[in-house]
mmCIF file of C-alpha atoms in Angstrom:
data_model
loop_
_atom_site.group_PDB
_atom_site.id
_atom_site.type_symbol
_atom_site.label_atom_id
_atom_site.label_comp_id
_atom_site.label_asym_id
_atom_site.label_seq_id
_atom_site.Cartn_x
_atom_site.Cartn_y
_atom_site.Cartn_z
ATOM 1 C CA UNK A 147 11.286 -12.353 8.224
ATOM 2 C CA UNK A 148 11.452 -15.844 6.713
ATOM 3 C CA UNK A 149 12.075 -15.444 3.026
ATOM 4 C CA UNK A 150 13.747 -16.485 -0.188
ATOM 5 C CA UNK A 151 15.668 -13.631 -1.762
ATOM 6 C CA UNK A 152 16.515 -13.543 -5.443
ATOM 7 C CA UNK A 153 18.603 -10.973 -7.259
ATOM 8 C CA UNK A 154 18.290 -9.246 -9.580
ATOM 9 C CA UNK A 155 14.534 -8.791 -10.091
ATOM 10 C CA UNK A 156 14.977 -7.734 -13.688
ATOM 11 C CA UNK A 157 17.862 -8.402 -16.072
ATOM 12 C CA UNK A 158 18.391 -7.667 -19.739
ATOM 13 C CA UNK A 159 21.500 -9.175 -21.259
ATOM 14 C CA UNK A 160 22.985 -10.098 -24.613
ATOM 15 C CA UNK A 161 23.405 -13.537 -26.105
ATOM 16 C CA UNK A 162 26.487 -15.322 -24.835
ATOM 17 C CA UNK A 163 27.276 -13.088 -21.863
ATOM 18 C CA UNK A 164 27.587 -15.223 -18.745
ATOM 19 C CA UNK A 165 25.279 -14.315 -15.885
ATOM 20 C CA UNK A 166 24.405 -15.485 -12.395
ATOM 21 C CA UNK A 167 21.087 -15.144 -10.603
ATOM 22 C CA UNK A 168 21.535 -15.382 -6.860
ATOM 23 C CA UNK A 169 19.168 -17.061 -4.423
ATOM 24 C CA UNK A 170 19.390 -17.115 -0.656
ATOM 25 C CA UNK A 171 17.040 -18.429 2.036
ATOM 26 C CA UNK A 172 17.095 -17.714 5.771
ATOM 27 C CA UNK A 173 14.911 -20.622 6.940
ATOM 28 C CA UNK A 174 17.594 -23.325 7.173
ATOM 29 C CA UNK A 175 15.740 -25.286 4.482
ATOM 30 C CA UNK A 176 17.355 -28.391 3.037
ATOM 31 C CA UNK A 177 15.654 -28.371 -0.355
ATOM 32 C CA UNK A 178 16.124 -25.666 -2.936
ATOM 33 C CA UNK A 179 14.988 -25.537 -6.527
ATOM 34 C CA UNK A 180 14.955 -23.361 -9.618
ATOM 35 C CA UNK A 181 11.942 -23.058 -11.894
ATOM 36 C CA UNK A 182 11.228 -21.112 -15.030
ATOM 37 C CA UNK A 183 7.741 -19.943 -15.871
ATOM 38 C CA UNK A 184 6.603 -19.391 -19.428
ATOM 39 C CA UNK A 185 3.088 -18.531 -20.685
ATOM 40 C CA UNK A 186 1.057 -21.648 -21.356
ATOM 41 C CA UNK A 187 3.789 -23.935 -20.041
ATOM 42 C CA UNK A 188 3.578 -23.228 -16.352
ATOM 43 C CA UNK A 189 6.455 -23.772 -13.959
ATOM 44 C CA UNK A 190 9.160 -26.127 -15.176
ATOM 45 C CA UNK A 191 11.890 -27.368 -12.875
ATOM 46 C CA UNK A 192 15.449 -26.599 -13.959
ATOM 47 C CA UNK A 193 17.555 -28.006 -11.112
ATOM 48 C CA UNK A 194 16.997 -28.953 -7.532
ATOM 49 C CA UNK A 195 19.170 -29.595 -4.506
ATOM 50 C CA UNK A 196 18.465 -31.844 -1.558
ATOM 51 C CA UNK A 197 21.350 -30.515 0.539
ATOM 52 C CA UNK A 198 24.822 -28.998 0.364
ATOM 53 C CA UNK A 199 26.780 -30.408 -2.587
ATOM 54 C CA UNK A 200 23.777 -32.532 -3.680
ATOM 55 C CA UNK A 201 22.064 -31.360 -6.861
ATOM 56 C CA UNK A 202 20.118 -33.008 -9.663
ATOM 57 C CA UNK A 203 18.570 -32.092 -12.971
ATOM 58 C CA UNK A 204 14.949 -31.175 -13.332
ATOM 59 C CA UNK A 205 12.990 -31.291 -16.561
ATOM 60 C CA UNK A 206 14.728 -28.443 -18.433
ATOM 61 C CA UNK A 207 18.392 -28.305 -17.305
ATOM 62 C CA UNK A 208 20.029 -27.599 -20.677
ATOM 63 C CA UNK A 209 21.965 -24.340 -20.690
ATOM 64 C CA UNK A 210 21.963 -23.926 -16.908
ATOM 65 C CA UNK A 211 24.320 -24.735 -14.057
ATOM 66 C CA UNK A 212 23.854 -24.623 -10.309
ATOM 67 C CA UNK A 213 25.940 -25.076 -7.208
ATOM 68 C CA UNK A 214 25.118 -25.566 -3.546
ATOM 69 C CA UNK A 215 28.243 -24.839 -1.528
ATOM 70 C CA UNK A 216 26.339 -23.434 1.427
ATOM 71 C CA UNK A 217 22.938 -24.452 2.716
ATOM 72 C CA UNK A 218 21.426 -21.006 2.320
ATOM 73 C CA UNK A 219 22.590 -20.198 -1.218
ATOM 74 C CA UNK A 220 21.675 -21.763 -4.548
ATOM 75 C CA UNK A 221 22.815 -19.619 -7.500
ATOM 76 C CA UNK A 222 21.659 -20.244 -11.066
ATOM 77 C CA UNK A 223 24.338 -19.789 -13.715
ATOM 78 C CA UNK A 224 23.783 -19.253 -17.424
ATOM 79 C CA UNK A 225 27.176 -19.743 -19.044
ATOM 80 C CA UNK A 226 26.116 -18.623 -22.523
ATOM 81 C CA UNK A 227 22.563 -17.271 -22.473
ATOM 82 C CA UNK A 228 20.402 -17.560 -25.564
ATOM 83 C CA UNK A 229 17.105 -15.850 -26.442
ATOM 84 C CA UNK A 230 15.128 -19.028 -25.675
ATOM 85 C CA UNK A 231 16.179 -18.588 -22.050
ATOM 86 C CA UNK A 232 14.145 -15.400 -21.828
ATOM 87 C CA UNK A 233 11.717 -16.231 -19.039
ATOM 88 C CA UNK A 234 10.558 -15.574 -15.491
ATOM 89 C CA UNK A 235 12.727 -17.497 -13.035
ATOM 90 C CA UNK A 236 11.793 -18.517 -9.516
ATOM 91 C CA UNK A 237 13.957 -19.890 -6.759
ATOM 92 C CA UNK A 238 12.163 -21.897 -4.087
ATOM 93 C CA UNK A 239 13.053 -23.665 -0.849
ATOM 94 C CA UNK A 240 11.431 -26.330 1.306
ATOM 95 C CA UNK A 241 12.253 -27.750 4.767
ATOM 96 C CA UNK A 242 12.821 -31.213 3.293
ATOM 97 C CA UNK A 243 11.108 -34.224 1.791
ATOM 98 C CA UNK A 244 8.273 -34.478 4.275
ATOM 99 C CA UNK A 245 4.915 -35.165 2.671
ATOM 100 C CA UNK A 246 3.463 -31.846 3.801
ATOM 101 C CA UNK A 247 6.429 -29.693 2.868
ATOM 102 C CA UNK A 248 5.696 -27.351 0.020
ATOM 103 C CA UNK A 249 7.892 -24.636 -1.404
ATOM 104 C CA UNK A 250 8.429 -21.027 -0.382
ATOM 105 C CA UNK A 251 9.155 -19.016 -3.505
ATOM 106 C CA UNK A 252 11.332 -15.996 -4.095
ATOM 107 C CA UNK A 253 9.969 -12.902 -5.813
ATOM 108 C CA UNK A 254 11.204 -13.932 -9.226
ATOM 109 C CA UNK A 255 13.756 -12.730 -11.773
ATOM 110 C CA UNK A 256 12.551 -11.606 -15.166
ATOM 111 C CA UNK A 257 15.348 -12.304 -17.635
ATOM 112 C CA UNK A 258 15.452 -11.031 -21.193
ATOM 113 C CA UNK A 259 18.194 -12.250 -23.530
ATOM 114 C CA UNK A 260 18.567 -10.227 -26.737
ATOM 115 C CA UNK B 166 6.912 -37.855 -19.270
ATOM 116 C CA UNK B 167 5.172 -37.268 -15.972
ATOM 117 C CA UNK B 168 2.357 -34.764 -16.375
ATOM 118 C CA UNK B 169 0.045 -32.638 -14.314
ATOM 119 C CA UNK B 170 -3.017 -31.357 -16.165
ATOM 120 C CA UNK B 171 -5.273 -28.459 -15.282
ATOM 121 C CA UNK B 172 -8.004 -26.642 -17.184
ATOM 122 C CA UNK B 173 -6.527 -23.252 -18.027
ATOM 123 C CA UNK B 174 -9.839 -21.441 -17.520
ATOM 124 C CA UNK B 175 -10.719 -18.767 -16.866
ATOM 125 C CA UNK B 176 -13.185 -20.108 -14.343
ATOM 126 C CA UNK B 177 -15.649 -17.386 -13.446
ATOM 127 C CA UNK B 178 -17.817 -17.615 -10.325
ATOM 128 C CA UNK B 179 -19.979 -15.044 -8.530
ATOM 129 C CA UNK B 180 -18.951 -13.737 -5.139
ATOM 130 C CA UNK B 181 -20.065 -16.080 -2.368
ATOM 131 C CA UNK B 182 -20.199 -19.169 -4.599
ATOM 132 C CA UNK B 183 -18.033 -22.293 -4.393
ATOM 133 C CA UNK B 184 -15.151 -22.423 -6.845
ATOM 134 C CA UNK B 185 -14.015 -25.897 -7.855
ATOM 135 C CA UNK B 186 -10.564 -26.361 -9.359
ATOM 136 C CA UNK B 187 -9.415 -29.696 -10.719
ATOM 137 C CA UNK B 188 -6.133 -31.401 -11.498
ATOM 138 C CA UNK B 189 -5.132 -34.802 -12.843
ATOM 139 C CA UNK B 190 -1.704 -36.391 -12.757
ATOM 140 C CA UNK B 191 -0.085 -39.245 -14.617
ATOM 141 C CA UNK B 192 2.444 -40.737 -12.175
ATOM 142 C CA UNK B 193 0.771 -43.315 -9.934
ATOM 143 C CA UNK B 194 3.805 -43.208 -7.636
ATOM 144 C CA UNK B 195 3.147 -39.584 -6.678
ATOM 145 C CA UNK B 196 3.095 -39.045 -2.944
ATOM 146 C CA UNK B 197 2.312 -35.418 -2.124
ATOM 147 C CA UNK B 198 0.004 -32.899 -3.731
ATOM 148 C CA UNK B 199 -0.051 -29.156 -3.337
ATOM 149 C CA UNK B 200 -2.135 -26.163 -4.332
ATOM 150 C CA UNK B 201 -0.493 -22.787 -4.843
ATOM 151 C CA UNK B 202 -2.089 -19.422 -5.550
ATOM 152 C CA UNK B 203 -0.350 -16.948 -7.840
ATOM 153 C CA UNK B 204 -1.544 -13.382 -8.213
ATOM 154 C CA UNK B 205 -0.657 -11.598 -11.431
ATOM 155 C CA UNK B 206 2.968 -10.466 -11.330
ATOM 156 C CA UNK B 207 3.656 -12.233 -8.038
ATOM 157 C CA UNK B 208 5.280 -15.460 -6.971
ATOM 158 C CA UNK B 209 3.308 -18.618 -6.103
ATOM 159 C CA UNK B 210 2.305 -19.079 -2.475
ATOM 160 C CA UNK B 211 1.366 -22.380 -0.862
ATOM 161 C CA UNK B 212 -2.293 -22.781 0.106
ATOM 162 C CA UNK B 213 -2.755 -26.466 0.866
ATOM 163 C CA UNK B 214 -0.940 -29.773 0.894
ATOM 164 C CA UNK B 215 -2.530 -33.234 0.942
ATOM 165 C CA UNK B 216 -1.116 -36.754 0.772
ATOM 166 C CA UNK B 217 -3.929 -39.038 2.001
ATOM 167 C CA UNK B 218 -7.064 -39.956 0.102
ATOM 168 C CA UNK B 219 -10.078 -37.926 1.119
ATOM 169 C CA UNK B 220 -10.661 -34.329 2.110
ATOM 170 C CA UNK B 221 -8.517 -31.848 3.987
ATOM 171 C CA UNK B 222 -10.029 -28.575 5.118
ATOM 172 C CA UNK B 223 -8.334 -25.300 6.032
ATOM 173 C CA UNK B 224 -10.643 -22.353 6.501
ATOM 174 C CA UNK B 225 -12.505 -21.698 3.256
ATOM 175 C CA UNK B 226 -10.293 -24.133 1.348
ATOM 176 C CA UNK B 227 -10.799 -27.880 0.972
ATOM 177 C CA UNK B 228 -8.375 -30.110 -0.901
ATOM 178 C CA UNK B 229 -9.631 -33.462 -2.147
ATOM 179 C CA UNK B 230 -7.451 -36.372 -3.234
ATOM 180 C CA UNK B 231 -8.429 -39.547 -5.063
ATOM 181 C CA UNK B 232 -5.317 -41.578 -5.831
ATOM 182 C CA UNK B 233 -7.233 -44.334 -7.615
ATOM 183 C CA UNK B 234 -8.538 -41.802 -10.121
ATOM 184 C CA UNK B 235 -5.294 -39.746 -10.031
ATOM 185 C CA UNK B 236 -7.316 -36.663 -9.303
ATOM 186 C CA UNK B 237 -6.831 -33.708 -6.979
ATOM 187 C CA UNK B 238 -9.235 -30.835 -6.479
ATOM 188 C CA UNK B 239 -9.457 -27.588 -4.548
ATOM 189 C CA UNK B 240 -12.750 -26.141 -3.375
ATOM 190 C CA UNK B 241 -12.975 -22.519 -2.324
ATOM 191 C CA UNK B 242 -16.110 -21.757 -0.347
ATOM 192 C CA UNK B 243 -17.639 -18.283 -0.102
ATOM 193 C CA UNK B 244 -15.419 -17.067 -2.944
ATOM 194 C CA UNK B 245 -14.252 -13.460 -2.684
ATOM 195 C CA UNK B 246 -12.949 -11.092 -5.373
ATOM 196 C CA UNK B 247 -9.576 -11.300 -3.591
ATOM 197 C CA UNK B 248 -9.497 -15.010 -4.511
ATOM 198 C CA UNK B 249 -9.130 -14.037 -8.181
ATOM 199 C CA UNK B 250 -5.754 -15.500 -9.160
ATOM 200 C CA UNK B 251 -4.161 -18.405 -10.954
ATOM 201 C CA UNK B 252 -4.200 -21.650 -8.988
ATOM 202 C CA UNK B 253 -1.353 -24.081 -9.553
ATOM 203 C CA UNK B 254 -1.555 -27.787 -8.806
ATOM 204 C CA UNK B 255 1.781 -29.406 -7.948
ATOM 205 C CA UNK B 256 2.680 -33.054 -7.544
ATOM 206 C CA UNK B 257 5.744 -34.471 -5.864
ATOM 207 C CA UNK B 258 6.500 -37.438 -8.040
ATOM 208 C CA UNK B 259 9.126 -40.114 -7.478
ATOM 209 C CA UNK B 260 12.260 -38.811 -5.813
ATOM 210 C CA UNK B 261 12.383 -35.150 -4.996
ATOM 211 C CA UNK B 262 11.001 -33.569 -8.126
ATOM 212 C CA UNK B 263 7.898 -31.418 -7.910
ATOM 213 C CA UNK B 264 5.946 -30.992 -11.137
ATOM 214 C CA UNK B 265 3.501 -28.145 -11.625
ATOM 215 C CA UNK B 266 0.429 -27.884 -13.795
ATOM 216 C CA UNK B 267 0.053 -24.829 -16.020
ATOM 217 C CA UNK B 268 -2.586 -23.383 -13.691
ATOM 218 C CA UNK B 269 -6.258 -22.433 -13.740
ATOM 219 C CA UNK B 270 -7.229 -18.772 -13.779
ATOM 220 C CA UNK B 271 -10.062 -18.002 -11.371
ATOM 221 C CA UNK B 272 -12.150 -14.848 -11.600
ATOM 222 C CA UNK B 273 -14.592 -14.041 -8.799
ATOM 223 C CA UNK B 274 -17.204 -11.484 -9.838
ATOM 224 C CA UNK B 275 -18.352 -8.995 -7.198
#
């Protein structure tokens, strides 16, 4: 089944403890992206990647890191999480930059930082 | 700051009616426009994409684009209770960024 897989689904952590949210897609998509979703603010792009080793900042990159060493994987790293990073996170992938290409989203990771 | 604006709703329509969802965007260089549906507690799923002015139909859904007015809309014909969800408008602006609106909640009354 074509899908984007995120892990974990739920995570509660403490301020300052480094964490990684994994994301993997099995559709050979070139584009991958991380979004966070907060009530009233909608989906905001954190980072995106156009291909292996090519990443760029979205609108809210502060406090996050990403890497794209393999085409299928795009982990999101929080080096020192803070409570304002409590949110619902989505990983998404797309075949490429074609005008009709939208995103396929993962199931989401609900992160709570206390 | 590039923006995508949607009325947050809720928009309430009776079963069988046409639901009309609207979206405006600020970046005139935007090239592609998308509508996603998000059920409560679930991830967004792509419904429609459009990049040329005019209408694009897919089943009960019609996307409409007017680049001169910087306006995108989604019509849902013969609305069903199962269409009750939040509808997200997304715009691929310059480069590879995709910006989402905050969404419109739709409620279809049986």
